Coordinates of C-alpha atoms (C1' of nucleotides) in Angstrom, one line a residue:
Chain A
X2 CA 40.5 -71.7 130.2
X3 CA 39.7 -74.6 127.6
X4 CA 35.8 -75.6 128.4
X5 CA 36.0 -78.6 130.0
X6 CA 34.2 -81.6 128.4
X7 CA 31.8 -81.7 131.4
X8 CA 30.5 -77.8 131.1
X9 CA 30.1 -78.2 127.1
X10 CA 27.8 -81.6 128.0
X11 CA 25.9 -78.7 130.5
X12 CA 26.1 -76.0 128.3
X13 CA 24.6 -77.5 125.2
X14 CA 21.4 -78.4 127.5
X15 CA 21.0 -75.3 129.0
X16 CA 21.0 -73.6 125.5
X17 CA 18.1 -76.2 124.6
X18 CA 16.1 -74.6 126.9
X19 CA 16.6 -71.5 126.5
X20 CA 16.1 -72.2 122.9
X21 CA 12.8 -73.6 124.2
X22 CA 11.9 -70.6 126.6
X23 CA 12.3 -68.0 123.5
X24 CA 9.9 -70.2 120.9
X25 CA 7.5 -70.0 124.0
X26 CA 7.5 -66.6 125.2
X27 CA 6.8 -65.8 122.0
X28 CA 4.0 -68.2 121.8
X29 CA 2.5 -67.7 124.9
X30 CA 4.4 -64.6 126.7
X31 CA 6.4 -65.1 129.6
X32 CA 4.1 -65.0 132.3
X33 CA 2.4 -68.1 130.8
X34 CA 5.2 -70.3 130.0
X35 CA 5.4 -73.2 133.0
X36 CA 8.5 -75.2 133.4
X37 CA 6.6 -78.2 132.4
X38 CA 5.9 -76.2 128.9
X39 CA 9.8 -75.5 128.8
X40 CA 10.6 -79.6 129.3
X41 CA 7.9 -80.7 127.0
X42 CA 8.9 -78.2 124.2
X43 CA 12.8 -79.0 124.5
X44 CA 11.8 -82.6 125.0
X45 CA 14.0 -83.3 128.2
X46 CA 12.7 -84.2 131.9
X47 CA 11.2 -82.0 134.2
X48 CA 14.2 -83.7 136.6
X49 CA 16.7 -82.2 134.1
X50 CA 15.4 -78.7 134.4
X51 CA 15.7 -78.3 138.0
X52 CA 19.5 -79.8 137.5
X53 CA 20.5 -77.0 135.6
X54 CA 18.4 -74.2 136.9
X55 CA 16.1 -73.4 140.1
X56 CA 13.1 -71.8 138.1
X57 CA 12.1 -70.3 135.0
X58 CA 13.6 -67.0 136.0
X59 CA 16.8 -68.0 136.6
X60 CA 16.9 -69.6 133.2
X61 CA 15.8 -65.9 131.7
X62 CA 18.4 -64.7 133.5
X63 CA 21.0 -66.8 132.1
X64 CA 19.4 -66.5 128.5
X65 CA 19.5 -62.7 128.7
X66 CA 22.9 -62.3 130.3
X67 CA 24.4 -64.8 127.9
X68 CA 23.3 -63.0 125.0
X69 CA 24.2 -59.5 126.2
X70 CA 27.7 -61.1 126.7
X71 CA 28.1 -62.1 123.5
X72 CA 27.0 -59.0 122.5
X73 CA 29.8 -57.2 124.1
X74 CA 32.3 -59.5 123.1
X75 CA 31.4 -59.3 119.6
X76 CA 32.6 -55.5 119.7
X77 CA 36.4 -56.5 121.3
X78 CA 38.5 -53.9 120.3
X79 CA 38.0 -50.3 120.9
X80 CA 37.2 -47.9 117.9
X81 CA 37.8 -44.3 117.0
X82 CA 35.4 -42.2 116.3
X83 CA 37.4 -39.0 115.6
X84 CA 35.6 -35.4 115.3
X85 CA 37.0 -34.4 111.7
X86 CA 34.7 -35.9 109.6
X87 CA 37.2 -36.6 106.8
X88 CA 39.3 -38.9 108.7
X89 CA 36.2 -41.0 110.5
X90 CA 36.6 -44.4 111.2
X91 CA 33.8 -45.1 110.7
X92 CA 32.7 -48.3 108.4
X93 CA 31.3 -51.0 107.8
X94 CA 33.2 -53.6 110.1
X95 CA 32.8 -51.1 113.0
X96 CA 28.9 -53.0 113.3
X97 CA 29.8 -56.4 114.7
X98 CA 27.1 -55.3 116.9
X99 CA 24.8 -55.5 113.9
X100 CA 25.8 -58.1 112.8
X101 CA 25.8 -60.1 115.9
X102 CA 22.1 -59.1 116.6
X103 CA 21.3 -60.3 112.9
X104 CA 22.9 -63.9 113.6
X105 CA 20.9 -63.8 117.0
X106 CA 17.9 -62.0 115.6
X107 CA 15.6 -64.6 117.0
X108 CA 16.6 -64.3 120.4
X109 CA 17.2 -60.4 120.0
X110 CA 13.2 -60.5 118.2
X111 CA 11.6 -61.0 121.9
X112 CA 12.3 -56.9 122.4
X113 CA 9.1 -57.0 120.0
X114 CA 6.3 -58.7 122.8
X115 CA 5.3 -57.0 125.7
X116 CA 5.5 -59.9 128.4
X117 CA 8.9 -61.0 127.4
X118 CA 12.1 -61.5 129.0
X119 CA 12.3 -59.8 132.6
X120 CA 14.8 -56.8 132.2
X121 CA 15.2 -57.1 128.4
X122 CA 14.1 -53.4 127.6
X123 CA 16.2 -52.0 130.5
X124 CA 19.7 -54.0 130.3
X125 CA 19.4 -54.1 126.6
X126 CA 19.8 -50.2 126.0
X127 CA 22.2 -50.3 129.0
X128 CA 24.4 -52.5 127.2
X129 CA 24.2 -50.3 124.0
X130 CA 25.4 -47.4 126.4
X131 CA 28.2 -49.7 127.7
X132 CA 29.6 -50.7 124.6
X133 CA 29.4 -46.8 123.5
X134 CA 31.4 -45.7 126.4
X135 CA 33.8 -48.7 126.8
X136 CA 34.7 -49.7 123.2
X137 CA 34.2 -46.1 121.3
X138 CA 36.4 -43.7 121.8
X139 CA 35.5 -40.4 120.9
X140 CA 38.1 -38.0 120.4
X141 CA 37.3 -34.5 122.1
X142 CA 39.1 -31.7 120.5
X143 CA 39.8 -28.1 121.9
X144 CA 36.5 -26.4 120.8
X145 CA 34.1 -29.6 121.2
X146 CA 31.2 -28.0 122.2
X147 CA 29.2 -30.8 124.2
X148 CA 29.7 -32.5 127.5
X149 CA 31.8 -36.1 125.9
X150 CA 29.4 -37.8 128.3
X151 CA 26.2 -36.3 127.7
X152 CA 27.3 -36.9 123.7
X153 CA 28.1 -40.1 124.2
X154 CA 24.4 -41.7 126.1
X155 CA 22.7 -39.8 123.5
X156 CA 24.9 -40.9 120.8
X157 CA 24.1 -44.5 122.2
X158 CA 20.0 -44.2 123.2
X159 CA 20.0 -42.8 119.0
X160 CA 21.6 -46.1 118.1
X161 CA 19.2 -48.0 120.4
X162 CA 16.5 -46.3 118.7
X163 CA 17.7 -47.2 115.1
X164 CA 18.3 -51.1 116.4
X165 CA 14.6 -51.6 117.8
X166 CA 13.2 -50.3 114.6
X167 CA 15.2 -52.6 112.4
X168 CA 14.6 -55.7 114.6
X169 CA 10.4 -54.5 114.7
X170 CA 10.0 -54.1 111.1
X171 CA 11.2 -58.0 111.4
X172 CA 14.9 -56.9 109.7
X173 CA 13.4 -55.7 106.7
X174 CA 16.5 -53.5 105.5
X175 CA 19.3 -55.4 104.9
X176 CA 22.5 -55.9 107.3
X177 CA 24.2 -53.6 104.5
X178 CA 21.4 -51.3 104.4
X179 CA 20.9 -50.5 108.1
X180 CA 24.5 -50.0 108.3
X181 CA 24.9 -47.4 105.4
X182 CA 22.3 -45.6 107.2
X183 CA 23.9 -45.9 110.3
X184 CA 26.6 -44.5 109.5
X185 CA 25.0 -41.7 107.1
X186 CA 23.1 -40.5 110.6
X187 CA 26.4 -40.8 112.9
X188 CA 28.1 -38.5 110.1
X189 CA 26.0 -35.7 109.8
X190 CA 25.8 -35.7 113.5
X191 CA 29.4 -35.4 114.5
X192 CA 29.8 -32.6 111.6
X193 CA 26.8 -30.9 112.9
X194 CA 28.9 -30.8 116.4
X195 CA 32.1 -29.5 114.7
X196 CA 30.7 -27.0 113.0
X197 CA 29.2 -25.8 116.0
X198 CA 32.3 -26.3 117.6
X199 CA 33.9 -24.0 114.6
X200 CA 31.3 -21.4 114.5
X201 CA 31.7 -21.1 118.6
X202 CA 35.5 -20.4 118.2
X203 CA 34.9 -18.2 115.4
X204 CA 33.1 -16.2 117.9
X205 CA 35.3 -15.8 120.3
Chain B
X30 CA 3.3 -97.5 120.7
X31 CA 4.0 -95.2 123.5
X32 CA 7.5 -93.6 122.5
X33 CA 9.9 -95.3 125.3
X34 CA 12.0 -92.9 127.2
X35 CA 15.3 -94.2 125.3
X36 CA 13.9 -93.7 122.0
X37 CA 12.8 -89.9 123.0
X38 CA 16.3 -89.3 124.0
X39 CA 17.7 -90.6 121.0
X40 CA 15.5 -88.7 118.9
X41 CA 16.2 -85.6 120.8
X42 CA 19.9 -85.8 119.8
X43 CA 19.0 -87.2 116.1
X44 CA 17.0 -84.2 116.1
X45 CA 19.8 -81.5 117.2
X46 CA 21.9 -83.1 114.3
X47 CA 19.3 -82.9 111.7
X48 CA 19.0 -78.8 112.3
X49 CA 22.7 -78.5 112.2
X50 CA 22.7 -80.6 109.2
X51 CA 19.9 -77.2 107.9
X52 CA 22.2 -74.4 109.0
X53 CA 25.0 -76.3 107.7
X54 CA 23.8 -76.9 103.9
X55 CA 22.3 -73.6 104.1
X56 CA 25.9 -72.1 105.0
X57 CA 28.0 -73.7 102.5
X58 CA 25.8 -76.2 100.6
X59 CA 25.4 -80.4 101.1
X60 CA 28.6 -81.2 99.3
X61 CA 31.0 -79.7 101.9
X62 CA 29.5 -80.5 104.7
X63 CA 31.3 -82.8 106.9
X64 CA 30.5 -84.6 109.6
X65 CA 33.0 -83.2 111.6
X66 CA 31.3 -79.9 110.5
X67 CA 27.8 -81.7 112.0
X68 CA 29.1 -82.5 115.2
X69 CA 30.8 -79.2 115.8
X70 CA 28.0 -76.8 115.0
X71 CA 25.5 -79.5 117.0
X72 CA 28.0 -79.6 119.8
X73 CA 28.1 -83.6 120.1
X74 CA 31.1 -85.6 120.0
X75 CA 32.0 -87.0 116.5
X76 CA 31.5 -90.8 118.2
X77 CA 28.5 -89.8 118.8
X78 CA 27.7 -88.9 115.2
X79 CA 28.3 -92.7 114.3
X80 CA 25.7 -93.9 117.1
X81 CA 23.1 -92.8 115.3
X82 CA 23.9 -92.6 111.5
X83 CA 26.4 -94.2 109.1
X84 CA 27.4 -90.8 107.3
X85 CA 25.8 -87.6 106.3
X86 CA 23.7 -89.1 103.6
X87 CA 21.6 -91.5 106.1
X88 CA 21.2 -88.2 108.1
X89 CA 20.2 -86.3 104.9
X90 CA 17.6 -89.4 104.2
X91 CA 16.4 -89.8 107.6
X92 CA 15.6 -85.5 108.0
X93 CA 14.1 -85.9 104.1
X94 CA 11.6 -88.6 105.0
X95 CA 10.9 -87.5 108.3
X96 CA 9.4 -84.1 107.1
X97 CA 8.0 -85.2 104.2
X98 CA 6.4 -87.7 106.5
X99 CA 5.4 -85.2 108.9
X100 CA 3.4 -83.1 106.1
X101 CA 1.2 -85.9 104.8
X102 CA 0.4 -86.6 108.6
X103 CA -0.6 -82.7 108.7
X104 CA -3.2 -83.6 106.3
X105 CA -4.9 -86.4 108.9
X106 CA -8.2 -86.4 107.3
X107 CA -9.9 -87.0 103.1
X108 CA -11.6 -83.7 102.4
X109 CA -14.1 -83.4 99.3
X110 CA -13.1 -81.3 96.5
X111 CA -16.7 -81.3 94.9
X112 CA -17.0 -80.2 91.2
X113 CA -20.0 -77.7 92.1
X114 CA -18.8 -74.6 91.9
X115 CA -20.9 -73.0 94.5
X116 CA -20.5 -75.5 97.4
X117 CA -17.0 -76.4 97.1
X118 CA -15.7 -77.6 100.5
X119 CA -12.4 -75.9 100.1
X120 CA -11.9 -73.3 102.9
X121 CA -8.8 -72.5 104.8
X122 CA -8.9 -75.0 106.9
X123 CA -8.5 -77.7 104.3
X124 CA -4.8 -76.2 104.3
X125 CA -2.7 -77.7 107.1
X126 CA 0.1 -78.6 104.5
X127 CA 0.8 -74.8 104.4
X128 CA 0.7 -74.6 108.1
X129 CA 2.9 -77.3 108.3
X130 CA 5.5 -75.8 105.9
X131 CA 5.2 -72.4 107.3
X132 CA 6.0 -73.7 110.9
X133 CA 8.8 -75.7 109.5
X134 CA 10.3 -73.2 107.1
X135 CA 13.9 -73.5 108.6
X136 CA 13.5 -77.0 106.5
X137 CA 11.7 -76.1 103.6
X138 CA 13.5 -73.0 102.8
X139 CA 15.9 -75.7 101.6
X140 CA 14.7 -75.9 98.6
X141 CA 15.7 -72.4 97.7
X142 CA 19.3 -73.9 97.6
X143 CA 21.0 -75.6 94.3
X144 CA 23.4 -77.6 96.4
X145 CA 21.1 -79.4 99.1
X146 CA 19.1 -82.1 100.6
X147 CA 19.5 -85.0 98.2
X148 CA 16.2 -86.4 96.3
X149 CA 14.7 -83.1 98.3
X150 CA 13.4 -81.5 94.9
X151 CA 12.1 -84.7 93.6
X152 CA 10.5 -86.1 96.9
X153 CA 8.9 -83.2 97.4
X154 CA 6.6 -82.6 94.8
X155 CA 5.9 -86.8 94.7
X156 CA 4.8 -85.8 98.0
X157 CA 2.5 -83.0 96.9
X158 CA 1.4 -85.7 94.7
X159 CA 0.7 -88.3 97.0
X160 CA -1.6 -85.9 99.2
X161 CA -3.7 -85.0 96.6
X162 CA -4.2 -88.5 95.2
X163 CA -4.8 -90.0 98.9
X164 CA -6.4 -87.1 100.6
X165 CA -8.1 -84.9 98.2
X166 CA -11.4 -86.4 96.5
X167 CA -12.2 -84.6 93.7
X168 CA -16.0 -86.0 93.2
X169 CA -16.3 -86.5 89.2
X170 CA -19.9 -86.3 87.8
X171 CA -20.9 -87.2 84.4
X172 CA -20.1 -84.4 81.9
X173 CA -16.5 -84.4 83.3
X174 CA -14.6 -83.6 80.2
X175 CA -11.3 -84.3 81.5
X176 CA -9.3 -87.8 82.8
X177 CA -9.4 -87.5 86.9
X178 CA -5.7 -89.3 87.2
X179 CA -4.6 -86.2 84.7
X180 CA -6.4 -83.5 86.4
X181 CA -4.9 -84.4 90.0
X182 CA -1.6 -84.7 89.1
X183 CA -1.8 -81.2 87.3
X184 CA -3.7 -79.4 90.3
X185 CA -0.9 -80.9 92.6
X186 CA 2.0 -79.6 90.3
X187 CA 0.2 -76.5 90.2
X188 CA -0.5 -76.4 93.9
X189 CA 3.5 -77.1 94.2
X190 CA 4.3 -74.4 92.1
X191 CA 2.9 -72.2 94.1
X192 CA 3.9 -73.4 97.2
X193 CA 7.9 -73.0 95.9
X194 CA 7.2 -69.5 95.0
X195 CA 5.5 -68.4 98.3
X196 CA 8.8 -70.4 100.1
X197 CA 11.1 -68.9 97.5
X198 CA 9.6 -65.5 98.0
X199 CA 10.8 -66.1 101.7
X200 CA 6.6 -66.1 102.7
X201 CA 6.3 -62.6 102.1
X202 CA 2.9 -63.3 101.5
X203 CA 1.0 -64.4 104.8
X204 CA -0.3 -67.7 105.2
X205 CA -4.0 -65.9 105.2
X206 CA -3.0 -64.1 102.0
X207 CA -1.6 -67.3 100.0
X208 CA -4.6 -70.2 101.8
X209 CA -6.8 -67.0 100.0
X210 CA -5.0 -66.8 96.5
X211 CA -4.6 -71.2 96.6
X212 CA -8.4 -71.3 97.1
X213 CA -9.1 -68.2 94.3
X214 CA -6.9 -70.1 91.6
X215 CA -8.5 -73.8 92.7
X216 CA -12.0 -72.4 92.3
X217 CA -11.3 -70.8 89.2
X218 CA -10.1 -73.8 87.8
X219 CA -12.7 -75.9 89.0
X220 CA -15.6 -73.3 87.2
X221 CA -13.5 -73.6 83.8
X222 CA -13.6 -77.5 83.9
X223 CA -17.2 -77.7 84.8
X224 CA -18.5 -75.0 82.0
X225 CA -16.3 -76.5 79.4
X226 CA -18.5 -80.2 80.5
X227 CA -21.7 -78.4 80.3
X228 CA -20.6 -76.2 76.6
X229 CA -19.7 -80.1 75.8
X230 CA -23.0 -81.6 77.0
X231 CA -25.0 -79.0 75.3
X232 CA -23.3 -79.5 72.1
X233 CA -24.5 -83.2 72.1
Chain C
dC30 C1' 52.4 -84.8 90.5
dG31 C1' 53.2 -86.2 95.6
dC32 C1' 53.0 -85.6 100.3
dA33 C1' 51.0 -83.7 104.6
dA34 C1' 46.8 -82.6 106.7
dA35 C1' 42.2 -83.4 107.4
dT36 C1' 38.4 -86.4 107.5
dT37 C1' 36.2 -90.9 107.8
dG38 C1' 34.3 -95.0 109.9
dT39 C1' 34.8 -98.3 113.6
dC40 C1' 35.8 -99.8 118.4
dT41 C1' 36.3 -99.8 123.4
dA42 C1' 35.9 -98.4 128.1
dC43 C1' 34.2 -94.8 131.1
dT44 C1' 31.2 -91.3 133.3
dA45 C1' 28.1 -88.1 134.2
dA46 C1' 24.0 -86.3 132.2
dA47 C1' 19.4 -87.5 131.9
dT48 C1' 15.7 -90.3 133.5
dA49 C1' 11.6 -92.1 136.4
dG50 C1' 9.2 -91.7 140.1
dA51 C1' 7.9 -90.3 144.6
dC52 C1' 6.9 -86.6 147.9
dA53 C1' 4.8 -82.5 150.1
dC54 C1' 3.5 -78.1 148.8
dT55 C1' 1.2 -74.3 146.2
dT56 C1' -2.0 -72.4 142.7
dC57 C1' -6.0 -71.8 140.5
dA58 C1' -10.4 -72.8 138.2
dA59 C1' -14.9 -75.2 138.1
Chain D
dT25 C1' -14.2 -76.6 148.1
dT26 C1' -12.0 -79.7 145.9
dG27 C1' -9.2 -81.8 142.5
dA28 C1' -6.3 -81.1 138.6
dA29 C1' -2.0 -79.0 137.3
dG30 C1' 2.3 -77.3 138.4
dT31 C1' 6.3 -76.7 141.6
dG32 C1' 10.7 -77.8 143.8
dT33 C1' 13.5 -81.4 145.9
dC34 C1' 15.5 -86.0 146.3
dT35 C1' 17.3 -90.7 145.2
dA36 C1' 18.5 -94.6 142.5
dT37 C1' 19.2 -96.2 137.9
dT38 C1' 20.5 -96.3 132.8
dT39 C1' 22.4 -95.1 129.0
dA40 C1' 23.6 -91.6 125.9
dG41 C1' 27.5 -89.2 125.1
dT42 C1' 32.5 -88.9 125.6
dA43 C1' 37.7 -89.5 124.7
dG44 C1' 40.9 -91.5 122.3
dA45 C1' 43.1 -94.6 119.3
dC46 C1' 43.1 -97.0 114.8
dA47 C1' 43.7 -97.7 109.8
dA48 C1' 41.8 -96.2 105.6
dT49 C1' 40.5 -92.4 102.5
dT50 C1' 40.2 -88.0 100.7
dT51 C1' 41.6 -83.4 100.1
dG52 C1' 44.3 -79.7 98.7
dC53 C1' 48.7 -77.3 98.6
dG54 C1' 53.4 -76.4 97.0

DNA sequence: CGCAAATTGTCTACTAAATAGACACTTCAA
DNA sequence: TTGAAGTGTCTATTTAGTAGACAATTTGCG
């Protein structure tokens, strides 16, 4: 499983472009960028390109599956999320996501242009959604009120929707910050849903 | 003085080095980076290392002087720095050092750091310096009331003070906003030396 | 303090990554 | 409509980058 020499030699020129491919599509969107723009800008020959990738797309499509990789590997072992509020775990070091985006945050930035990366704004919530449903586990509980699936994509999207505002107001709040709140919002929601869950079996 | 293709391979690499050499000092300071430390965020092999530098201080030199370098040839051209108020030829595009460090702020943001480039906080402002005496004309006419040598070496220092606060301030300010406030606080200055020579010609 | 571990600087031999350049083809303004 | 710019593919060549070993230093832990 070690990396052989050879690949790191590879790898470490395909990360140059794709380095150079991000500077660019923000520059000039991605439409516009050529592969000569891509060679010239990462300073290796056209020849070079075409040994490591067939066209520009395929190069996106290494540069976004790459970083959504790494984006679930950050996250490696499965949390709980339990429904009694008291007992969530819940914290800080449950955001390697966030923290992985921050590191990454100039690749992760290219959600903010229009022409950008083909299938960023589709596979990048998608990937949220995975991580939510693969590495969370949230505990149902007799009187749980919701559908665990329908709670868990909405749980997810709400995250998404927290993430693209932090990365378009160029990461203004700090790591710490946007985690606090985070956290504050994922609270009140799961004791919103037991309390509804209590006053349902009260009910009964 | 076409760059040969061997040369622009080297520099490529020299290049990659240099930027790890950044994130490095920026991660943990000058002092304890090692070249090991180089190699390994750079992805190179530690022989390689030694190709192109003796140790991490000819690396530290060689980045140094190649951006410091790199700003003076920003400014290409001498502009005039009339003393007449009303037709100074200051405008924003007399400003391509503060392009230049805004497009390189990965290396200027360096000087926010105690522990860092060597000779960085000195050569810089020398720089500064340099600019102003070799680029910048400031016309004198008769009733000038102050020594020209004096006056440029304080409008540079005071140019460089502003520049570390706009970096250390992480360019909150755009580079619109602070060209704007540059040119504001030059022409001010300029319109307090010139009534002080005419209060001092009228007095004779 | 005193030793083991880590890092340094230098070398050698090897290889595969990167290069130049040529080709036919497509795209797209002027 | 034409020519300038970009594309994708190929071959032969070179050289930058690599592994690994070495003795010398430095570091830092117990």
């Amino acid at each position: 499983m070690a990396e052989t020499l050879a690949t790191s030699r590879r790898n470490r020129t395909k990360e140059h472009l794709q380095l150079a491919l991000i500077d660019l599509i923000k520059e000039k969107g991605f439409q516009a960028v050529t592969v000569k723009d891509i060679v010239e800008h990462s300073k290796y020959n056209r020849s070079t390109f075409y040994i490591h990738y067939h066209d520009k797309f395929y190069l996106a499509e290494d540069l976004l599956n790459s970083m959504l990789k790494g984006l679930e590997e950050a996250v490696a072992k499965p949390y709980e999320m339990r429904k009694k509020v008291d007992t969530v775990k819940l914290n800080a070091n449950s955001f390697e996501i966030i923290t992985y985006i921050y590191e990454n945050r100039n690749f992760f930035e290219l959600i903010n242009f229009q022409d950008t990366l083909p299938e960023l704004h589709t596979k990048f919530p998608k990937t949220i959604l995975k991580i939510y449903q693969e590495k969370f586990q949230f505990k149902t509980v007799n009187n749980m009120p919701v559908d665990m699936d329908y709670f868990t994509r909405y749980t997810a999207y709400g995250f998404y929707g927290l993430l693209t505002h932090w990365i378009n107001t160029r990461f203004e709040a700090t790591q710490e910050e946007f985690i606090a709140e985070v956290i504050r919002l994922a609270r009140t929601h799961m004791e919103a849903v037991k309390y509804v869950g209590d006053f349902n079996t009260l009910k009964q």
